Amino acid sequence: MQTFGFESDIFIKISNLFVSMTEANRKIVEFIRDEWVIPMNNNSKFAVDHNIDEKTVRRIKDDKDYQIALLTIMRICHARNLTLASFFKMVGI
């Protein structure tokens, strides 16, 4: 029987994956915030132009722990005529 304690290989791999996903999420949110939301300086307009809720824009802008949904990224990319691949390349992921 295999146990999955804190020092097991599977636990370490899952922990590392979680950390890298958290870092990637932060890079994505900060990129959107710094490159597109803040320069526009209008949360409502950004929301309407990108088919997302204004609350989502506020969270991108202000919430340090915000976990952005793939659907939100897809909507922003669609509005900017970007593929997901080109977006992730711009972000550096």
mmCIF file of C-alpha atoms in Angstrom:
data_model
loop_
_atom_site.group_PDB
_atom_site.id
_atom_site.type_symbol
_atom_site.label_atom_id
_atom_site.label_comp_id
_atom_site.label_asym_id
_atom_site.label_seq_id
_atom_site.Cartn_x
_atom_site.Cartn_y
_atom_site.Cartn_z
ATOM 1 C CA MET A 1 0.000 0.000 0.000
ATOM 2 C CA GLN A 2 1.332 3.410 -0.959
ATOM 3 C CA THR A 3 0.882 6.388 1.313
ATOM 4 C CA PHE A 4 0.946 9.980 0.242
ATOM 5 C CA GLY A 5 2.649 11.849 3.043
ATOM 6 C CA PHE A 6 4.234 15.268 2.803
ATOM 7 C CA GLU A 7 7.491 13.765 1.592
ATOM 8 C CA SER A 8 6.064 11.437 -1.062
ATOM 9 C CA ASP A 9 7.028 12.042 -4.691
ATOM 10 C CA ILE A 10 3.436 12.561 -5.771
ATOM 11 C CA PHE A 11 2.791 15.164 -3.075
ATOM 12 C CA ILE A 12 5.954 17.057 -4.041
ATOM 13 C CA LYS A 13 5.009 16.975 -7.752
ATOM 14 C CA ILE A 14 1.476 18.197 -7.058
ATOM 15 C CA SER A 15 2.805 20.933 -4.764
ATOM 16 C CA ASN A 16 5.257 22.104 -7.436
ATOM 17 C CA LEU A 17 2.511 22.106 -10.065
ATOM 18 C CA PHE A 18 0.262 24.158 -7.795
ATOM 19 C CA VAL A 19 3.046 26.683 -7.156
ATOM 20 C CA SER A 20 3.820 27.033 -10.865
ATOM 21 C CA MET A 21 0.111 27.431 -11.695
ATOM 22 C CA THR A 22 -0.232 30.095 -8.993
ATOM 23 C CA GLU A 23 2.773 31.953 -10.396
ATOM 24 C CA ALA A 24 1.386 31.700 -13.944
ATOM 25 C CA ASN A 25 -1.989 33.015 -12.775
ATOM 26 C CA ARG A 26 -0.305 35.996 -11.121
ATOM 27 C CA LYS A 27 1.660 36.781 -14.305
ATOM 28 C CA ILE A 28 -1.529 36.635 -16.385
ATOM 29 C CA VAL A 29 -3.523 38.886 -14.050
ATOM 30 C CA GLU A 30 -0.681 41.398 -13.694
ATOM 31 C CA PHE A 31 -0.138 41.508 -17.462
ATOM 32 C CA ILE A 32 -3.815 42.209 -18.160
ATOM 33 C CA ARG A 33 -3.932 44.775 -15.356
ATOM 34 C CA ASP A 34 -0.736 46.610 -16.269
ATOM 35 C CA GLU A 35 -0.961 46.473 -20.066
ATOM 36 C CA TRP A 36 -4.668 46.906 -20.689
ATOM 37 C CA VAL A 37 -6.844 47.727 -17.673
ATOM 38 C CA ILE A 38 -4.824 50.511 -16.028
ATOM 39 C CA PRO A 39 -3.957 52.309 -19.298
ATOM 40 C CA MET A 40 -7.636 52.340 -20.299
ATOM 41 C CA ASN A 41 -8.482 53.914 -16.919
ATOM 42 C CA ASN A 42 -12.154 52.993 -17.271
ATOM 43 C CA ASN A 43 -13.323 49.726 -15.709
ATOM 44 C CA SER A 44 -16.792 49.914 -17.259
ATOM 45 C CA LYS A 45 -15.484 50.443 -20.784
ATOM 46 C CA PHE A 46 -12.927 47.651 -20.420
ATOM 47 C CA ALA A 47 -15.666 45.316 -19.178
ATOM 48 C CA VAL A 48 -18.046 46.137 -22.023
ATOM 49 C CA ASP A 49 -15.313 46.045 -24.683
ATOM 50 C CA HIS A 50 -14.112 42.628 -23.494
ATOM 51 C CA ASN A 51 -17.478 41.008 -22.687
ATOM 52 C CA ILE A 52 -16.702 40.540 -18.990
ATOM 53 C CA ASP A 53 -18.328 41.780 -15.801
ATOM 54 C CA GLU A 54 -17.107 45.046 -14.283
ATOM 55 C CA LYS A 55 -16.617 43.226 -10.988
ATOM 56 C CA THR A 56 -14.105 40.985 -12.775
ATOM 57 C CA VAL A 57 -12.219 44.052 -13.975
ATOM 58 C CA ARG A 58 -12.092 45.405 -10.420
ATOM 59 C CA ARG A 59 -10.771 42.068 -9.193
ATOM 60 C CA ILE A 60 -8.097 42.008 -11.913
ATOM 61 C CA LYS A 61 -7.118 45.514 -10.928
ATOM 62 C CA ASP A 62 -7.260 45.298 -7.122
ATOM 63 C CA ASP A 63 -7.419 41.712 -5.818
ATOM 64 C CA LYS A 64 -3.917 40.321 -5.165
ATOM 65 C CA ASP A 65 -5.330 36.785 -4.799
ATOM 66 C CA TYR A 66 -7.637 36.780 -7.827
ATOM 67 C CA GLN A 67 -7.698 33.473 -9.732
ATOM 68 C CA ILE A 68 -8.621 34.384 -13.297
ATOM 69 C CA ALA A 69 -10.876 31.952 -15.152
ATOM 70 C CA LEU A 70 -9.889 30.551 -18.522
ATOM 71 C CA LEU A 71 -13.213 31.815 -19.902
ATOM 72 C CA THR A 72 -12.275 35.348 -18.865
ATOM 73 C CA ILE A 73 -8.899 35.036 -20.596
ATOM 74 C CA MET A 74 -10.621 33.678 -23.704
ATOM 75 C CA ARG A 75 -13.101 36.570 -23.788
ATOM 76 C CA ILE A 76 -10.331 39.139 -23.419
ATOM 77 C CA CYS A 77 -8.292 37.442 -26.145
ATOM 78 C CA HIS A 78 -11.314 37.282 -28.456
ATOM 79 C CA ALA A 79 -12.011 40.994 -27.967
ATOM 80 C CA ARG A 80 -8.380 41.774 -28.763
ATOM 81 C CA ASN A 81 -8.284 39.383 -31.709
ATOM 82 C CA LEU A 82 -5.569 37.278 -30.058
ATOM 83 C CA THR A 83 -5.157 33.534 -29.948
ATOM 84 C CA LEU A 84 -4.571 31.993 -26.549
ATOM 85 C CA ALA A 85 -1.133 30.895 -27.760
ATOM 86 C CA SER A 86 -0.137 34.429 -28.739
ATOM 87 C CA PHE A 87 -1.511 35.798 -25.476
ATOM 88 C CA PHE A 88 0.435 33.317 -23.352
ATOM 89 C CA LYS A 89 3.547 34.112 -25.398
ATOM 90 C CA MET A 90 3.054 37.834 -24.692
ATOM 91 C CA VAL A 91 2.701 37.051 -20.988
ATOM 92 C CA GLY A 92 5.797 34.858 -21.051
ATOM 93 C CA ILE A 93 4.180 31.575 -20.100
#
